[in-house]
Amino acid sequence: MTFSCKGICDALEIESVSTALRYESGHKRCTMCSVFVKTSKLGCPCCGARLRTKSRNKRSRKKNIP
Ligand SMILES: [Zn+2]
Ligand SMILES: [Zn+2]
């Protein structure tokens, strides 16, 4: 499946919200458009790609290189 940005996200993008609070306040990340949008749907209203709702936990990489 191919998703294409239609440019709608430009108007949906949310500003003045810190990255940490974006997910908590219901904002979702579209990896295709690279924007945060606020919607109750699972898909991006712009391109239709599935939105990311939670931030990834940072995995601390242990360097085991001798
Ligand atoms: Zn878009
Ligand atoms: Zn999108």
Coordinates of N, CA and C and ligand atoms in Angstrom, one line a residue:
M1 N 0.8 -1.2 0.0 CA 0.0 0.0 0.0 C 0.9 1.2 0.0
T2 N 0.4 2.2 -0.7 CA 1.2 3.4 -0.8 C 0.4 4.6 -0.3
F3 N 1.0 5.3 0.6 CA 0.3 6.5 1.1 C 1.0 7.8 0.6
S4 N 0.2 8.7 0.2 CA 0.8 10.0 -0.3 C 0.2 11.2 0.5
C5 N 1.1 12.1 0.8 CA 0.7 13.3 1.5 C -0.1 14.2 0.6
K6 N -1.2 14.6 1.0 CA -2.1 15.5 0.2 C -1.9 17.0 0.6
G7 N -1.2 17.2 1.6 CA -0.9 18.6 2.1 C -1.9 19.1 3.1
I8 N -2.9 18.2 3.4 CA -3.9 18.6 4.4 C -3.3 18.7 5.8
C9 N -2.3 17.9 6.0 CA -1.7 17.8 7.3 C -1.1 19.2 7.7
D10 N -0.8 19.9 6.8 CA -0.2 21.2 7.0 C -1.1 22.1 7.9
A11 N -2.4 21.9 7.7 CA -3.3 22.7 8.5 C -3.7 22.0 9.8
L12 N -3.4 20.7 9.8 CA -3.8 20.0 11.0 C -2.6 19.9 12.0
E13 N -1.5 20.3 11.6 CA -0.3 20.2 12.4 C -0.5 21.0 13.7
I14 N -0.1 20.5 14.8 CA -0.2 21.2 16.0 C 1.1 21.8 16.5
E15 N 1.0 23.0 16.9 CA 2.2 23.6 17.4 C 2.1 24.0 18.8
S16 N 3.2 24.5 19.3 CA 3.2 25.0 20.7 C 2.9 24.0 21.7
V17 N 3.2 22.7 21.4 CA 3.0 21.7 22.4 C 4.3 20.9 22.4
S18 N 4.8 20.7 23.6 CA 6.0 20.0 23.7 C 5.9 18.5 23.3
T19 N 6.9 18.0 22.8 CA 6.9 16.6 22.3 C 6.4 15.6 23.3
A20 N 6.8 15.8 24.5 CA 6.4 14.9 25.6 C 4.9 14.9 25.9
L21 N 4.3 16.0 25.7 CA 2.9 16.2 26.0 C 2.0 15.9 24.8
R22 N 2.6 15.7 23.7 CA 1.8 15.6 22.5 C 1.0 14.3 22.5
Y23 N 1.6 13.2 22.8 CA 1.0 11.9 22.9 C -0.1 11.9 24.0
E24 N 0.3 12.5 25.1 CA -0.6 12.5 26.2 C -1.9 13.2 26.0
S25 N -1.8 14.3 25.2 CA -3.0 15.1 24.9 C -3.7 14.7 23.7
G26 N -3.5 13.5 23.2 CA -4.3 12.9 22.2 C -3.8 13.1 20.8
H27 N -2.6 13.7 20.7 CA -2.0 13.9 19.4 C -1.3 12.7 18.9
K28 N -1.4 12.5 17.6 CA -0.8 11.3 17.0 C 0.2 11.7 15.9
R29 N 1.1 10.9 15.7 CA 2.2 11.2 14.8 C 2.0 10.4 13.5
C30 N 2.1 11.2 12.5 CA 2.1 10.6 11.1 C 3.5 10.5 10.6
T31 N 4.0 9.3 10.4 CA 5.4 9.2 10.0 C 5.5 9.5 8.5
M32 N 4.4 9.5 7.8 CA 4.5 9.8 6.4 C 4.6 11.3 6.2
C33 N 3.8 12.0 6.9 CA 3.8 13.5 6.8 C 4.7 14.1 7.7
S34 N 5.2 13.4 8.7 CA 6.1 13.9 9.7 C 5.5 15.1 10.4
V35 N 4.2 14.9 10.8 CA 3.5 15.9 11.6 C 2.8 15.3 12.7
F36 N 2.4 16.1 13.7 CA 1.5 15.7 14.7 C 0.1 16.2 14.4
V37 N -0.9 15.3 14.5 CA -2.2 15.7 14.2 C -3.1 15.3 15.4
K38 N -4.2 16.0 15.6 CA -5.1 15.6 16.6 C -6.4 15.0 16.0
T39 N -6.5 13.7 16.2 CA -7.7 13.1 15.6 C -8.0 11.8 16.4
S40 N -9.3 11.5 16.3 CA -9.7 10.3 17.1 C -9.6 9.0 16.2
K41 N -9.2 9.3 14.9 CA -9.1 8.1 14.0 C -7.7 7.5 14.1
L42 N -7.7 6.3 13.6 CA -6.4 5.6 13.7 C -5.5 6.0 12.5
G43 N -6.1 6.5 11.5 CA -5.4 6.8 10.3 C -5.2 8.3 10.1
C44 N -4.2 8.7 9.4 CA -3.9 10.1 9.1 C -5.0 10.7 8.2
P45 N -5.7 11.8 8.6 CA -6.7 12.4 7.7 C -6.1 12.9 6.4
C46 N -4.9 13.0 6.4 CA -4.2 13.5 5.1 C -3.9 12.4 4.2
C47 N -3.0 11.5 4.6 CA -2.5 10.5 3.7 C -3.1 9.1 4.0
G48 N -3.7 8.9 5.1 CA -4.4 7.7 5.4 C -3.5 6.6 6.1
A49 N -2.3 7.0 6.3 CA -1.3 6.1 6.9 C -1.7 5.9 8.4
R50 N -1.3 4.8 9.0 CA -1.6 4.6 10.3 C -0.8 5.5 11.2
L51 N -1.5 6.1 12.2 CA -0.8 7.0 13.1 C -0.2 6.3 14.3
R52 N 0.9 6.9 14.7 CA 1.6 6.4 15.9 C 1.0 7.1 17.1
T53 N 0.6 6.4 18.1 CA 0.0 7.0 19.2 C 0.9 7.0 20.5
K54 N 1.9 6.2 20.5 CA 2.7 6.2 21.6 C 4.2 6.3 21.2
S55 N 4.9 7.0 22.1 CA 6.3 7.2 21.8 C 7.1 6.0 22.2
R56 N 8.1 5.7 21.4 CA 8.9 4.5 21.7 C 9.7 4.7 23.0
N57 N 9.8 3.7 23.7 CA 10.7 3.7 24.9 C 12.1 3.7 24.4
K58 N 12.8 4.5 25.0 CA 14.3 4.6 24.6 C 15.0 3.4 25.2
R59 N 15.5 2.6 24.4 CA 16.3 1.5 24.8 C 17.8 1.9 25.0
S60 N 18.2 1.7 26.2 CA 19.6 2.0 26.4 C 20.5 0.9 25.9
R61 N 21.2 1.2 24.9 CA 22.1 0.2 24.4 C 23.4 0.1 25.2
K62 N 23.6 -1.1 25.5 CA 24.8 -1.4 26.3 C 26.0 -1.8 25.3
K63 N 27.0 -1.1 25.5 CA 28.2 -1.4 24.7 C 29.0 -2.5 25.2
N64 N 28.9 -3.6 24.6 CA 29.6 -4.8 25.0 C 30.8 -5.1 24.2
I65 N 31.2 -4.1 23.4 CA 32.3 -4.2 22.6 C 33.6 -4.2 23.4
P66 N 34.4 -5.2 23.4 CA 35.6 -5.3 24.2 C 36.7 -4.4 23.6
Ligands
ZN1 ZN 0.2 15.0 4.9
ZN2 ZN -0.2 11.7 7.0

